[in-house]
Short mmCIF file of C-alpha atoms in Angstrom, two decimals:
data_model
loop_
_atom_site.label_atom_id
_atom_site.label_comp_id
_atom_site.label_asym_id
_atom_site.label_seq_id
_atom_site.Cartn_x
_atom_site.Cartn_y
_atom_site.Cartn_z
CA UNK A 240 4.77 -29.49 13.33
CA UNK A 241 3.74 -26.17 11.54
CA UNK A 242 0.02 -26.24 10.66
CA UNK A 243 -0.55 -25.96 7.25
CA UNK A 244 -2.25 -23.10 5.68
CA UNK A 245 -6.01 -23.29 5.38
CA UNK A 246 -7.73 -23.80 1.67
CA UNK A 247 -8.99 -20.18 1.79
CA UNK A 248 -5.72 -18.89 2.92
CA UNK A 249 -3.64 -20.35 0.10
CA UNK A 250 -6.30 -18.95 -2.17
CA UNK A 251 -5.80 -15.35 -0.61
CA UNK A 252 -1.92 -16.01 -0.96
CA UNK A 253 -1.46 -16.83 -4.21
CA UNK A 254 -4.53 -14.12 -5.41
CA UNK A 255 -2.15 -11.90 -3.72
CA UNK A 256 1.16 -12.97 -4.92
CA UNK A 257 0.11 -13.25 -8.60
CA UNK A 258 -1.78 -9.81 -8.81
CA UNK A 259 1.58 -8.60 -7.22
CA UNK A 260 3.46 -9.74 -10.12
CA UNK A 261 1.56 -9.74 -12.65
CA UNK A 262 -2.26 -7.96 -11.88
CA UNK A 263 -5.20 -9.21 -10.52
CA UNK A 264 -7.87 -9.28 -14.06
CA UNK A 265 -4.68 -10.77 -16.39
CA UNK A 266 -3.94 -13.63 -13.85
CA UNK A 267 -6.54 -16.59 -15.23
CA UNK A 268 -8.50 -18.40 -12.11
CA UNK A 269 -6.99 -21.59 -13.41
CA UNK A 270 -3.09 -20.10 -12.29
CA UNK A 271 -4.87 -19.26 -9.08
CA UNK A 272 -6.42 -22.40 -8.16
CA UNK A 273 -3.12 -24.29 -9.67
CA UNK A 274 -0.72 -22.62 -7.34
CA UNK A 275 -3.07 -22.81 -4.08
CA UNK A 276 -3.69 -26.11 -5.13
CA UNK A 277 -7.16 -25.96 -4.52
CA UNK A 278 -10.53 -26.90 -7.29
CA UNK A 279 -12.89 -24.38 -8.75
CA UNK A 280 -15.69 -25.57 -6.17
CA UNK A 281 -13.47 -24.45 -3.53
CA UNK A 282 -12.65 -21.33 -4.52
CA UNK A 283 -16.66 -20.16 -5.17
CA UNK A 284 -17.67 -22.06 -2.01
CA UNK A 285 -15.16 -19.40 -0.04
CA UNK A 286 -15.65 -16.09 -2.03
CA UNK A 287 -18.71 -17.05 -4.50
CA UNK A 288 -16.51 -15.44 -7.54
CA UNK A 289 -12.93 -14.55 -8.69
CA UNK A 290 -13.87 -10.90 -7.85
CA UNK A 291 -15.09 -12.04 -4.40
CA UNK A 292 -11.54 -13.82 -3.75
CA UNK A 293 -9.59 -10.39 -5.13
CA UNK A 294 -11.67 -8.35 -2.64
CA UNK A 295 -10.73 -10.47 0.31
CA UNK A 296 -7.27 -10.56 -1.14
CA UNK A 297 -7.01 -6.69 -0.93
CA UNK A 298 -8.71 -6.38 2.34
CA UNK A 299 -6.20 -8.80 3.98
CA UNK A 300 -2.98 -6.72 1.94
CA UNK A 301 -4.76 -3.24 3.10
CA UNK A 302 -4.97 -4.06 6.54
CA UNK A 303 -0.86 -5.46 6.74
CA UNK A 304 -0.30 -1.76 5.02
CA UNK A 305 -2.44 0.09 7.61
CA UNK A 306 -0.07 -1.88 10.61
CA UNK A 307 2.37 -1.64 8.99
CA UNK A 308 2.51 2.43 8.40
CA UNK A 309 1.06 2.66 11.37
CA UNK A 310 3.80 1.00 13.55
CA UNK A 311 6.55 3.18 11.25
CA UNK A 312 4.47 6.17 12.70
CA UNK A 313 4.74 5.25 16.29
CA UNK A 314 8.43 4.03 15.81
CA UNK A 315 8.78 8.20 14.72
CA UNK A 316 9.41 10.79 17.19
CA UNK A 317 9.52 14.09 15.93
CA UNK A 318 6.23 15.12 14.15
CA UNK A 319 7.92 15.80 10.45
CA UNK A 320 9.58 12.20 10.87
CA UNK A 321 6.22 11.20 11.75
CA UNK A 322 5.51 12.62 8.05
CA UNK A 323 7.86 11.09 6.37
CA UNK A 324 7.23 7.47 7.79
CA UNK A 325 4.81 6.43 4.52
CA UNK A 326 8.18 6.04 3.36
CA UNK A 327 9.91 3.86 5.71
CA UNK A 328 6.73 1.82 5.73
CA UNK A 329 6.86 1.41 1.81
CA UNK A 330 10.26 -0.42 1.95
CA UNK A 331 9.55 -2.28 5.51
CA UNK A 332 6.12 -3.22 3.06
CA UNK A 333 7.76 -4.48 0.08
CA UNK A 334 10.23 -6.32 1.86
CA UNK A 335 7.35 -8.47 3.91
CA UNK A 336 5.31 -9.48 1.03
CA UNK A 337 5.36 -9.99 -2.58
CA UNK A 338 7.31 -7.08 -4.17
CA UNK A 339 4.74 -5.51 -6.62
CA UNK A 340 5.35 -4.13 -9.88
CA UNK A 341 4.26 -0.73 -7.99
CA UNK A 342 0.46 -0.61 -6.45
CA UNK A 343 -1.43 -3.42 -6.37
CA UNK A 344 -4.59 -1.19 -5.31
CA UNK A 345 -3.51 1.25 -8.44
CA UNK A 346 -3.11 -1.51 -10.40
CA UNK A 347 -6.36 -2.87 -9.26
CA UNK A 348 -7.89 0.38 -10.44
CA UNK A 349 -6.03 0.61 -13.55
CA UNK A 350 -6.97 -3.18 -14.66
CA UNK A 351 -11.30 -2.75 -14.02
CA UNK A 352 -12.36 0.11 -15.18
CA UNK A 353 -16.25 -0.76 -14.02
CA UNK A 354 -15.35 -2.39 -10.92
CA UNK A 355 -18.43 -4.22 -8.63
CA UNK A 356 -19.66 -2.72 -5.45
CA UNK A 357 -17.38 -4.62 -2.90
CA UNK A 358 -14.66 -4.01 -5.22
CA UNK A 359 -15.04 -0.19 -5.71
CA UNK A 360 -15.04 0.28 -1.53
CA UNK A 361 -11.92 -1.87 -1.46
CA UNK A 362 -10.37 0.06 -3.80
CA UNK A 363 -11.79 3.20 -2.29
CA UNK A 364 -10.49 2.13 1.08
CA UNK A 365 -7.24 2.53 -0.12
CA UNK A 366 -7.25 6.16 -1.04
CA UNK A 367 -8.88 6.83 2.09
CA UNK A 368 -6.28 5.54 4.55
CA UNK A 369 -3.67 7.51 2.39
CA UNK A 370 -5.71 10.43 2.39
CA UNK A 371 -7.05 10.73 5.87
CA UNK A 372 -3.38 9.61 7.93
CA UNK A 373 -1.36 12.08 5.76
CA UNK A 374 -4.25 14.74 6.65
CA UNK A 375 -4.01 13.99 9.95
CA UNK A 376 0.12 13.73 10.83
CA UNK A 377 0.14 16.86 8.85
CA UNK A 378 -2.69 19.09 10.97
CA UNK A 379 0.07 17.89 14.32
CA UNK A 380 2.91 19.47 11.92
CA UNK A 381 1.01 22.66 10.66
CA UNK A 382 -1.98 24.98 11.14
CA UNK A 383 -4.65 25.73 8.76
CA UNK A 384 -4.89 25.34 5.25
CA UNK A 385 -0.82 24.45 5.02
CA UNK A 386 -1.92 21.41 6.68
CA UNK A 387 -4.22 20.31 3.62
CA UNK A 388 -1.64 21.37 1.11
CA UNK A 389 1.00 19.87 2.80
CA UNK A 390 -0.69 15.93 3.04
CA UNK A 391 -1.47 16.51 -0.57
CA UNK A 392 1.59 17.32 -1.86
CA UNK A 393 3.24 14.36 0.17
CA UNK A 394 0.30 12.12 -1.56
CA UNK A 395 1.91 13.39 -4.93
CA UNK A 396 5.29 12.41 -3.65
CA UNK A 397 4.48 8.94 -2.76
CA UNK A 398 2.28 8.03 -6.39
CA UNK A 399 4.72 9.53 -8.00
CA UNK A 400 7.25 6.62 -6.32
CA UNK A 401 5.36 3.88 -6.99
CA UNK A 402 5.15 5.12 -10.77
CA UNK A 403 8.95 5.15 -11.02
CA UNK A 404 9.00 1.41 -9.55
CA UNK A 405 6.27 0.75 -12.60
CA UNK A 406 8.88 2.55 -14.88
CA UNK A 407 11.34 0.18 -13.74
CA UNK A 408 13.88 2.46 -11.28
CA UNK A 409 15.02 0.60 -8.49
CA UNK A 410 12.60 0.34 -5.80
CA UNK A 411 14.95 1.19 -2.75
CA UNK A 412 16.09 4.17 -4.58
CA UNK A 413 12.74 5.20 -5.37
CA UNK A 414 11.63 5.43 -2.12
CA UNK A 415 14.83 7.53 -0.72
CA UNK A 416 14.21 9.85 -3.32
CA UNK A 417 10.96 10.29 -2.30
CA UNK A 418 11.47 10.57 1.03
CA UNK A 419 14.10 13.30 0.03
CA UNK A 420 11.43 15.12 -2.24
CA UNK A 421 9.15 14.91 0.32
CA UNK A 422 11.02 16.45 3.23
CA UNK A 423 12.12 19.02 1.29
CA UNK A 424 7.93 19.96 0.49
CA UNK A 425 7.83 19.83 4.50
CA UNK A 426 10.60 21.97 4.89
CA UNK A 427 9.18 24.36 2.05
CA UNK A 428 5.59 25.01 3.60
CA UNK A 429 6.77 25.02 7.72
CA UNK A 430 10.04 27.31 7.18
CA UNK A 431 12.98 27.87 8.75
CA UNK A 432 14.45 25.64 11.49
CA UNK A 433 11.26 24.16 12.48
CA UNK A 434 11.60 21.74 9.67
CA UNK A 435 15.57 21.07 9.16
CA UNK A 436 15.68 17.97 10.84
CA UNK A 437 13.18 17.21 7.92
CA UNK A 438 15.89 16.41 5.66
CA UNK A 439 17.72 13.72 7.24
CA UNK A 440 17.57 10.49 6.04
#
């Protein structure tokens, strides 16, 4: 028989499924605790505080993004496809957990405008794994400064993605667009052949 999921685990799954769908500071504790079917004394014996249960909630979704990307990068071969794997990860992503309207660490942002302390580095966290893994695929694609512009135009690429899921465009065809956009801005700053195979999907 399959163990059942732990008290603190249904709490972390249905944090994360409803701030998915809906946002973490408009879902009410009371649909949290109904749908892990858990009381209030449970919930602030594991995280002391709704915010305390959202920040283990993100932790938990940031680290199945970081293996997740991560494993898309080693499935890569050839450096620019290596690039262009945030892309491949953000459909293999949304396909393993709750769809989300577009970021649930954007939305996060968007919804708490004075966030706490453990809340902010969460959030922080995000932008950082983004930020720094873009940086670094691109300095094994391209020397110099190139290498800077070219993670931070692929960091445009990829928001501006998950905005046109929030605008309602199909997901899937989001992302190949993206991915299109996005090897084209490789192709643009290496030049020449170096880049064609770039392109393909």
């Amino acid at each position: 028989m399959t163990p059942q999921p732990s008290a603190r685990e249904r709490l972390l799954d249905a944090a994360e499924d409803l701030a998915a769908l809906q946002g973490m500071t408009s879902t009410p504790v009371d649909e949290i605790l109904g749908r892990a079917r858990v009381s209030p004394a449970t919930l602030y014996a594991h995280f002391g505080n709704k915010e305390g249960l959202v920040v283990e909630a993100l932790k938990r979704r940031l680290a199945r993004w970081d293996s997740t990307w991560q494993e898309c990068v080693d499935e890569a071969v050839a450096p620019e496809e290596k690039l262009l794997a945030v892309f491949t990860a953000l459909a293999r992503h949304r396909t393993s957990l709750t769809p989300s309207r577009w970021c649930v660490f954007l939305g996060a942002s968007a919804e708490t405008p004075a966030p706490g302390n453990d809340l902010a580095d969460t959030l922080a966290s995000d932008t950082r794994l983004l930020v720094d893994r873009l940086e670094a695929l691109s300095a094994a694609y391209l020397q110099g400064a190139p290498a800077k512009v070219l993670a931070d135009r692929i960091t445009l690429v990829y928001t501006g993605v998950l905005g046109m899921i929030l605008r309602g465009s199909d997901a899937e065809a989001a992302i190949a667009d993206g991915r299109a956009t996005a090897a084209l801005v490789i192709r643009a700053l290496a030049g020449g052949d170096h880049a064609e195979s770039a392109s393909r999907p």
